[in-house]
Structure formats: C-alpha cells, structure tokens
Coordinates of C-alpha atoms in Angstrom, one line a residue:
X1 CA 0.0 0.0 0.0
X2 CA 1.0 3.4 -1.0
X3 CA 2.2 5.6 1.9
X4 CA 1.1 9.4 1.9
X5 CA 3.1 10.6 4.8
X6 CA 5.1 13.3 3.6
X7 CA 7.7 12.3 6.0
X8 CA 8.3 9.4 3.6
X9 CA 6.8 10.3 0.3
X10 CA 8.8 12.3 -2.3
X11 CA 12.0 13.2 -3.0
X12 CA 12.6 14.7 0.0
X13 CA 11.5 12.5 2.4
X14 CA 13.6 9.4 0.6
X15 CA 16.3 11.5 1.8
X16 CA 15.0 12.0 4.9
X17 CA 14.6 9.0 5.5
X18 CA 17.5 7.8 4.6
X19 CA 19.5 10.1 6.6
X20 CA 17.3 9.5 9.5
X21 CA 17.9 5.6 9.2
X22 CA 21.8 6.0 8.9
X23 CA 21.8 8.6 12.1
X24 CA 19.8 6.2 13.8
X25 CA 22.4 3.7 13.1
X26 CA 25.1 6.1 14.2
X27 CA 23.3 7.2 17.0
X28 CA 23.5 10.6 15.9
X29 CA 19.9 11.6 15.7
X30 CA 20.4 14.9 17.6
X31 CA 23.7 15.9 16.2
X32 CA 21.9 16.0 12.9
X33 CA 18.8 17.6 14.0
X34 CA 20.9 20.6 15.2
X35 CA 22.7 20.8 12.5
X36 CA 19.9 20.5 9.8
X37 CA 18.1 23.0 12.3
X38 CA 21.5 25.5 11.8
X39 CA 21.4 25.3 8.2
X40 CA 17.1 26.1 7.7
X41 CA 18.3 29.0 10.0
X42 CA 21.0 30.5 7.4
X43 CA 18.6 29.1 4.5
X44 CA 16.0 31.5 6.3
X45 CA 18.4 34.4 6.6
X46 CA 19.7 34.4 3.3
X47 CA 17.8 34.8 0.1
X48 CA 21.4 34.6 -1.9
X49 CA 21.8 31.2 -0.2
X50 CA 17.9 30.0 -1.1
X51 CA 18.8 31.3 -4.7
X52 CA 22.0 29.1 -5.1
X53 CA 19.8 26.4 -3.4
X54 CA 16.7 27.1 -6.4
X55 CA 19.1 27.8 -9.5
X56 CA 19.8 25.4 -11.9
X57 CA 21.9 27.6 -13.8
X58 CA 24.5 26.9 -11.5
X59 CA 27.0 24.2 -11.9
X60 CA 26.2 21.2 -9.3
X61 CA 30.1 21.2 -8.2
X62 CA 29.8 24.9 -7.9
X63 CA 26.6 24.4 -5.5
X64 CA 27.9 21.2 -3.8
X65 CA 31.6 23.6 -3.0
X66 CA 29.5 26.9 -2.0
X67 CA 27.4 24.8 0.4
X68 CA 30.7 22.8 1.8
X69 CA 32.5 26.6 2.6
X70 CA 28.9 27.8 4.2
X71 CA 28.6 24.4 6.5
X72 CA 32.5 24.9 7.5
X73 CA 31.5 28.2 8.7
X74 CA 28.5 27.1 10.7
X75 CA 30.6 24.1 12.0
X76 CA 28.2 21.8 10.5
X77 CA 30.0 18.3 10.0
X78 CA 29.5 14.9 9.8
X79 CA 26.2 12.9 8.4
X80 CA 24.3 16.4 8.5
X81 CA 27.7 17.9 5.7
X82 CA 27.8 14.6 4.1
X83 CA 23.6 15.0 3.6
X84 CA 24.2 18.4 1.9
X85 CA 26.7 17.6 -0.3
X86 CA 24.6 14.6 -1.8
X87 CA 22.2 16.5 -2.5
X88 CA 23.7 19.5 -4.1
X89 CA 25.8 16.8 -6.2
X90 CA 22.4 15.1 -7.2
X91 CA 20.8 18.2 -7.6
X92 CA 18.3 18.5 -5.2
X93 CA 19.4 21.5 -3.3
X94 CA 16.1 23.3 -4.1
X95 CA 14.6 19.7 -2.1
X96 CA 16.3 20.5 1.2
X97 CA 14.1 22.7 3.1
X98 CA 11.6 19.8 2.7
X99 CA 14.0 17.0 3.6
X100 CA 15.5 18.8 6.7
X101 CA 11.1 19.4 7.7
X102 CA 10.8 15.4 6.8
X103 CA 13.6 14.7 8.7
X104 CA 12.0 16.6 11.8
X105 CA 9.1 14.6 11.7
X106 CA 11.3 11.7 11.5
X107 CA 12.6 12.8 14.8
X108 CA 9.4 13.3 16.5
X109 CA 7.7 10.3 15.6
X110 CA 10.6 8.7 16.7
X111 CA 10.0 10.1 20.5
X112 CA 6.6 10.5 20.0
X113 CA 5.6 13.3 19.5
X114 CA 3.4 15.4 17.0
X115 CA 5.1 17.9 14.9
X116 CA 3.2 21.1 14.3
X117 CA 3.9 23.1 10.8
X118 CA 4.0 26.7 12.3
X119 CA 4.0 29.8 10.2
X120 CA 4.3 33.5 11.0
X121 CA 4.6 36.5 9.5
X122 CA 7.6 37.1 11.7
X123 CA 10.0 35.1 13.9
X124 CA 8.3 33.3 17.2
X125 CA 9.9 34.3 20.3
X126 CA 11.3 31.6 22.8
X127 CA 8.1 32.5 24.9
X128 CA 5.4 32.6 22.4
X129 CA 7.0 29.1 21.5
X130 CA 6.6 27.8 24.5
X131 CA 3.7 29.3 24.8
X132 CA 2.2 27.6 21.6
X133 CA 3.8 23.9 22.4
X134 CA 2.1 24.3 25.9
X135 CA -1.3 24.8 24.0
X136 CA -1.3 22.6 21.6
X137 CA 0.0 19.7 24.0
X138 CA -3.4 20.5 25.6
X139 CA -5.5 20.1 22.6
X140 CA -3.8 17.3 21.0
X141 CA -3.1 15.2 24.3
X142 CA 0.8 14.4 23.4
X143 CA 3.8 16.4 23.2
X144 CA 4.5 18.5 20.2
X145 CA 7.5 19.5 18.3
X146 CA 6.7 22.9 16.3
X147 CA 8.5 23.4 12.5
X148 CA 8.1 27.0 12.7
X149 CA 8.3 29.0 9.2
X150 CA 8.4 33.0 8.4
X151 CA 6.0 34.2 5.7
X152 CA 5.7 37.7 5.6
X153 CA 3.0 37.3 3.2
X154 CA 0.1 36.7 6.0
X155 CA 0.7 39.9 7.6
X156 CA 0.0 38.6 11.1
X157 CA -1.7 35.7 13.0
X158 CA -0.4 32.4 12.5
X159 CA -0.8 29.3 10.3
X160 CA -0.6 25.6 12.6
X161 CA -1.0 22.3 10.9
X162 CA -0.5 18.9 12.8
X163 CA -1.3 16.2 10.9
X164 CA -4.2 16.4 9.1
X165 CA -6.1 19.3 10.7
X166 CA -5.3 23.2 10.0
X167 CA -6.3 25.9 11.6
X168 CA -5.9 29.1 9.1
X169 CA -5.9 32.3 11.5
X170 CA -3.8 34.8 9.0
X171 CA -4.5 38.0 8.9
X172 CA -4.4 37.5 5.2
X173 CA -7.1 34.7 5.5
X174 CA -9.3 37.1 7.5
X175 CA -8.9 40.0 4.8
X176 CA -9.4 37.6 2.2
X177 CA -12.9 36.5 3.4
X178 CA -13.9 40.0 4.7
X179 CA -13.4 41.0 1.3
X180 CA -14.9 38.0 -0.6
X181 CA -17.8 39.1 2.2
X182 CA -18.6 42.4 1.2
X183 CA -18.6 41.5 -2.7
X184 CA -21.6 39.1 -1.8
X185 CA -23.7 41.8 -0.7
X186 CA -23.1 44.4 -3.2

C-alpha cells in the first residue's frame, strides 16, 4: 500500500529517511537535527543562499563547494555535511528545506511526538513558543515539536498544521474573506 506521509513520500523524504535511518544507526539523531536546524536557519536568513539552493543555472560542483564553505563556517559536520553535499551533487538542493522538515518529523515520531507546521509573519519568540507547544499539548493530548516558518505574506496571525487538521488564523485569510464578504452583498 502506497504511503502518503510526507515524512516518507517524495523526494525529499527518501532523503530523509535515509538520513534519518543512517543517524539512527550512528546514534546521531540529535547531532543531525541541530545541525539540519543551523542550516534552515541560514537558508532562512539568506535569500542569496535560497537562490544558489533554487538555480539550476548553476553548476552542481559549484553548489555542492558553495554549500561545503557555508557548512564549514557554521561548524556543520559529519552525516548532517555529508547529507548536503549529496544532495547539491544530485541536484536536489532546491529539495532540502523539505528534507531537513521530513527529517524533523522523523525525529518526533521517533520520540513520540506530534510535529506542528507553524508559520508567522515574523519570527516566534522563545516564549510565544513555549507558549504555543504548551497549547497545543493541551489540545492534542501528546507532546508537540513545532517546524516554525516565516511568511511575511500573511501579515499577522499564524498558520498551525499537525497532521491532518489546519487551523488558518492569517491576517491574510481574514482580509481575504472579509473581502470575498462584502462583494456578496453588493
């Protein structure tokens, strides 16, 4: 039977899953995590890096060596360099802010947990992280790791996903159907 858990599904989440199976085996599960969780950080930060990432008019050796120099900087090593540099010399950079959000869910369901697909118009603090994993432990009964995102583009509010169920409370979403509103009644 067909699986269609994202965690597994795709190209992304073949890589995943790999990497998560050959951590696993090298207990290195959290190593990876933080590192994977360093590089969506400087992914997030830099929209030259998410270009180099998206472009396939670069070279893949040129990709693969750009993201090798960036990792050394950010003292990422190990399976979590060796991931990278698969991928950019397969060329499925543009794949790894999906893999490294497979891998995550990976992780939780290993311990778990529920993972929560978080996004904001800006970055969460610590609190209002803690603050959100508190709540949704209370409405979904189990622990919860969040996978929080930055969108700009829904002004305010936030968009949470676990599983199945999404609960749309943009400020873009709420414009959107005020506006879709007041052409009804026109």
């Amino acid at each position: 039977m067909a699986t269609t858990d994202q965690s597994q599904s795709g190209v992304a989440g073949r890589y995943a899953r790999a990497l998560f199976d050959l951590a696993t085996e090298h207990k290195a599960v959290a190593d990876v995590a933080s590192a994977l969780s360093s590089f969506q950080g400087l992914i997030d930060e830099s929209e030259d890096l998410q270009r180099l990432m998206r472009s396939p008019v670069f070279k893949s050796e040129d990709q693969t060596a750009a993201i090798e120099a960036i990792a050394a900087k950010a003292g990422i090593k190990g399976l979590a360099l060796n991931f990278l540099k698969v991928m950019g010399g397969n060329r499925r950079l543009a794949a790894v802010p999906s893999a490294i959000s497979a891998f995550n869910t990976l992780v939780s369901q290993s311990k778990g947990e529920a993972t929560a697909e978080v996004t904001s118009a800006e970055k969460l603090s610590a609190k209002q992280l803690a603050d959100l994993k508190a709540a949704l432990k209370a409405a979904t009964g189990s622990d919860v790791a969040i996978d929080a995102k930055v969108d700009p583009a829904i002004l305010g509010g936030l968009i949470v996903k676990v599983g199945s169920r999404m609960m749309d409370n943009s400020l873009r979403t709420k414009l959107n159907s005020l506006k879709a509103a007041m052409k009804g009644t026109q």
